[in-house]
mmCIF file of C-alpha atoms (C1' of nucleotides) in Angstrom:
data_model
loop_
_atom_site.group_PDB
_atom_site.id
_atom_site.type_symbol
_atom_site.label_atom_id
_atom_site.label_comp_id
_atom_site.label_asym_id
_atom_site.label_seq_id
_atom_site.Cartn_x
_atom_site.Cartn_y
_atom_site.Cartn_z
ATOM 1 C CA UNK A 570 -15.956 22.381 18.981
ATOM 2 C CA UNK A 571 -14.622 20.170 16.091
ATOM 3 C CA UNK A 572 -15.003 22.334 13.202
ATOM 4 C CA UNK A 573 -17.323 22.353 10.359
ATOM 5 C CA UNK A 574 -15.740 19.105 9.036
ATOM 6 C CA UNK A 575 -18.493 16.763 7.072
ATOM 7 C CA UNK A 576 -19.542 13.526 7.682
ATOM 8 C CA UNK A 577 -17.534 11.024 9.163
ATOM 9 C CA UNK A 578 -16.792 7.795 8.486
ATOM 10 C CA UNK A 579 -15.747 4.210 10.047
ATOM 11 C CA UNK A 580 -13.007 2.068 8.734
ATOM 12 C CA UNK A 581 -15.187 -0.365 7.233
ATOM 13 C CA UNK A 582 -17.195 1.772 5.146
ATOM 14 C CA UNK A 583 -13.903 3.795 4.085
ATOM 15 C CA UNK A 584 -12.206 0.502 3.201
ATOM 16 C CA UNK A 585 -15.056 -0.548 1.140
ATOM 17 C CA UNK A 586 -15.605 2.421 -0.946
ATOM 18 C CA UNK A 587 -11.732 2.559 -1.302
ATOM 19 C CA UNK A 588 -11.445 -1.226 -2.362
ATOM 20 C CA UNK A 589 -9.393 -1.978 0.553
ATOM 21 C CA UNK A 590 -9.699 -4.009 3.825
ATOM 22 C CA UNK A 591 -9.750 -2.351 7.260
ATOM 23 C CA UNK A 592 -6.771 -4.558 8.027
ATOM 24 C CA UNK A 593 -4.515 -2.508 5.294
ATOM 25 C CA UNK A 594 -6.193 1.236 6.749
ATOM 26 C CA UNK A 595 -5.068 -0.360 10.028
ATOM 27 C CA UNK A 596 -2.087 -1.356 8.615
ATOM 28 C CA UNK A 597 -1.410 2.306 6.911
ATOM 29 C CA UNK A 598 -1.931 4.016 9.685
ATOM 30 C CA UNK A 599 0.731 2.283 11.702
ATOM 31 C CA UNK A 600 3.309 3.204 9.158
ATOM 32 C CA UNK A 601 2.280 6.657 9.741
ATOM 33 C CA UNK A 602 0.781 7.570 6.257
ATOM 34 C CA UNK A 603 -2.763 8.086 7.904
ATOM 35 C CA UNK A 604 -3.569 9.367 11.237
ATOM 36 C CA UNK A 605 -7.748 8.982 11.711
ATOM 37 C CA UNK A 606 -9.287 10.882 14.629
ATOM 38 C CA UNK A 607 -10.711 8.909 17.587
ATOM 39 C CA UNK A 608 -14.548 8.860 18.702
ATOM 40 C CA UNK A 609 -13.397 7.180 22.059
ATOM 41 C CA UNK A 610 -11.277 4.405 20.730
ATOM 42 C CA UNK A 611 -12.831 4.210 17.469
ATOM 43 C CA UNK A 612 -11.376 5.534 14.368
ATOM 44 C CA UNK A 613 -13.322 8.394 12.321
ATOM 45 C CA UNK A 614 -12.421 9.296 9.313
ATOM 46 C CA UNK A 615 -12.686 12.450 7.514
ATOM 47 C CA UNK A 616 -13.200 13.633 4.021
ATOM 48 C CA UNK A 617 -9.454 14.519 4.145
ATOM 49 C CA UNK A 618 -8.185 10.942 5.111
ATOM 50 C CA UNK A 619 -9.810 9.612 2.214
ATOM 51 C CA UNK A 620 -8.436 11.832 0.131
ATOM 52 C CA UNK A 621 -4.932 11.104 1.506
ATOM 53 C CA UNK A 622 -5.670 7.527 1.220
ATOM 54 C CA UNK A 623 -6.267 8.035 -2.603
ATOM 55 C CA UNK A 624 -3.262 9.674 -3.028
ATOM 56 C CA UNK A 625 -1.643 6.577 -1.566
ATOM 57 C CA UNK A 626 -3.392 4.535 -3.783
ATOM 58 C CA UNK A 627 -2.148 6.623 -6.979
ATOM 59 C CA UNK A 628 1.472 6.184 -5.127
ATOM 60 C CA UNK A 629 0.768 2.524 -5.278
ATOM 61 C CA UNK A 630 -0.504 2.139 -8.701
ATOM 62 C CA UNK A 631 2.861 4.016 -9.951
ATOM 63 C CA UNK A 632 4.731 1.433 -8.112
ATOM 64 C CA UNK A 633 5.962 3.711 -4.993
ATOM 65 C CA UNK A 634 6.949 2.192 -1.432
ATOM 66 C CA UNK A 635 5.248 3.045 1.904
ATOM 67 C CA UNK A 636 8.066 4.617 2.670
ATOM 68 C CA UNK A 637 8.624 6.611 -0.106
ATOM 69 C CA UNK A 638 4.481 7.676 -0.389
ATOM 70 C CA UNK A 639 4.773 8.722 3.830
ATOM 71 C CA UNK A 640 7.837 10.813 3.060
ATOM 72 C CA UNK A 641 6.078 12.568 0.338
ATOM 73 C CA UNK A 642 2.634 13.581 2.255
ATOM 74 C CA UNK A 643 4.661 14.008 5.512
ATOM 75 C CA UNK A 644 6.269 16.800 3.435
ATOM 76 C CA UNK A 645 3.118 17.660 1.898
ATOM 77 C CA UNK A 646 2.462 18.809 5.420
ATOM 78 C CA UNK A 647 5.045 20.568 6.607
ATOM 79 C CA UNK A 648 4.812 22.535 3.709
ATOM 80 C CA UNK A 649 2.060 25.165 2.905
ATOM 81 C CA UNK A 650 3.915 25.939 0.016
ATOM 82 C CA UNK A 651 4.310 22.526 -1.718
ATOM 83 C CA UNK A 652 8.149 23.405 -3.058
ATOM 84 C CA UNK A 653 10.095 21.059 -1.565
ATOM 85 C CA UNK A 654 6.733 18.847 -1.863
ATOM 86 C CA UNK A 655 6.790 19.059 -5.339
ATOM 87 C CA UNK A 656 10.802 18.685 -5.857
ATOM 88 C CA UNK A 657 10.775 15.418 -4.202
ATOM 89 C CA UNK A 658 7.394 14.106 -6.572
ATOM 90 C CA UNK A 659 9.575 15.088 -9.589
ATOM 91 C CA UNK A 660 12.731 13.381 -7.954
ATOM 92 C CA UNK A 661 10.555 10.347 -7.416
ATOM 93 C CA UNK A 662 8.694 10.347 -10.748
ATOM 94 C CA UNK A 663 12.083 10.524 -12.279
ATOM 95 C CA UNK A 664 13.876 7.930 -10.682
ATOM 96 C CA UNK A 665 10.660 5.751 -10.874
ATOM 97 C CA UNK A 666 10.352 6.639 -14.642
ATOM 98 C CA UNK A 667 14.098 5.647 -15.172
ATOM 99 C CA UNK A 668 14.303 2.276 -13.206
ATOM 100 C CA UNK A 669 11.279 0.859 -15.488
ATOM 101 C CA UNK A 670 13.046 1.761 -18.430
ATOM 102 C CA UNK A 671 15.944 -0.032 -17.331
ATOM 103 C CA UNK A 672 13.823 -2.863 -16.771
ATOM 104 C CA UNK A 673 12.021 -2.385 -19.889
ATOM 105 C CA UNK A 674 15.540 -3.083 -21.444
ATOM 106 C CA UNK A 675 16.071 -5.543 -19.677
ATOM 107 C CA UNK A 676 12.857 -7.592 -20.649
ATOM 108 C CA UNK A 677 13.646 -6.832 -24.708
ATOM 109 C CA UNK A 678 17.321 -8.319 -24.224
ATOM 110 C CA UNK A 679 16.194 -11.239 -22.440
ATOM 111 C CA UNK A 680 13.013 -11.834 -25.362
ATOM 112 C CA UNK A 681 15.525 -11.101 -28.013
ATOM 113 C CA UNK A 682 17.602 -13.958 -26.511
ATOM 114 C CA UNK A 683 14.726 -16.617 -26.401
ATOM 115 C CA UNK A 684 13.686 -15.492 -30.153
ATOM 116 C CA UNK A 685 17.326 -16.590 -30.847
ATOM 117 C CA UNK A 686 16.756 -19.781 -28.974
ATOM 118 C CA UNK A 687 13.729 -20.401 -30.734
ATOM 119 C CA UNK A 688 15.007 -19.945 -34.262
ATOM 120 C CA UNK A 689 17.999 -22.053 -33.229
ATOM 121 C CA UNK A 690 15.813 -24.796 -31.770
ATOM 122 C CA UNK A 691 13.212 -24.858 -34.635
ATOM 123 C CA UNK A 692 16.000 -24.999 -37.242
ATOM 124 C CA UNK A 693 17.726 -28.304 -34.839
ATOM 125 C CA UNK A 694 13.795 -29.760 -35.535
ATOM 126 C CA UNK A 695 13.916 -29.145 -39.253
ATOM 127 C CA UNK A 696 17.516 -31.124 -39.886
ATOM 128 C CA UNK A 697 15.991 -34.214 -38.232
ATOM 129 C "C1'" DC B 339 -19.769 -3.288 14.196
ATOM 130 C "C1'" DT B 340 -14.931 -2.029 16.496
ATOM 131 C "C1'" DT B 341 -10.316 -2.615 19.031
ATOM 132 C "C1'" DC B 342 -5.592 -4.837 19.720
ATOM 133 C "C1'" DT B 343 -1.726 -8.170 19.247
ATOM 134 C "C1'" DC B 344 0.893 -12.034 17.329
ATOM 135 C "C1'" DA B 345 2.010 -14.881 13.685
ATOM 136 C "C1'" DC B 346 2.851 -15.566 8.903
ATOM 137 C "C1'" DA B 347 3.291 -15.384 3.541
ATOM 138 C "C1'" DT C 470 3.094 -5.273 1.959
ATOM 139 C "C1'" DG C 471 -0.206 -6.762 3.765
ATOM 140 C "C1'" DT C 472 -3.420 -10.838 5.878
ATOM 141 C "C1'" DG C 473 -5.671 -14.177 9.398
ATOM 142 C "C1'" DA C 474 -7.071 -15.348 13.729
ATOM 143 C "C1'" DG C 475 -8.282 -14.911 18.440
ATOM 144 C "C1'" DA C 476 -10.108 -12.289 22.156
ATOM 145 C "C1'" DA C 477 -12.392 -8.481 24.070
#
DNA sequence: CTTCTCACA
DNA sequence: TGTGAGAA
């Protein structure tokens, strides 16, 4: 049978187009994010795998865990709808957004601090 | 080329 | 969060 799904692909051409290594698909799939069919014991991936692995390269980019990037496609899944899908991204993108502005802060106090240091330090030079 | 497992940064 | 290596 297996459907009218396009061409297939192995894990070293899908790594390679991705910019990845088969050793971090291999390592993806073991944390349950991907889930490639089997020709025999070989892995084939579909069009739709790639696109999922995308999406956890986005996840990535924006600074999201495994973790938290399996818990959103796993819902992704279960969900035809994509409500509870798409409360969680906004949950996520939210807290994400908020933690690098607190780090943001953080970084301008502590530059703030070594301006002060520097002023203090160049005016020490000056009186000598 | 692919698989798996174990160790390691 | 991945990588390297060895063996099949």
């Amino acid at each position: 049978m297996i459907v009218a799904d396009g061409a297939l692909h192995g894990i070293q051409e899908v790594a390679t187009t991705l910019g990845l290594t088969h050793r971090t698909l291999r390592f993806y799939e073991d944390r349950g994010l991907v889930a490639p069919q089997r020709v025999g014991s070989t892995r084939v991936y579909t069009k739709r795998d790639v696109a999922r692995l995308q999406l956890i390269q986005r996840g990535k980019r924006l600074g999201f865990s495994i973790r938290e990037i399996k818990d959103f496609l796993d819902l992704y899944d279960a969900d035809p709808e994509h409500i509870e899908q798409a409360r969680l991204l906004l949950a996520g993108v939210e807290k994400r957004a908020a933690d690098l502005h607190k780090q943001r802060d953080a970084l301008d106090e502590t530059i703030t601090e070594l301006e002060q240091l520097q002023r203090e330090v160049r005016a020490w030079i000056e009186g000598h």
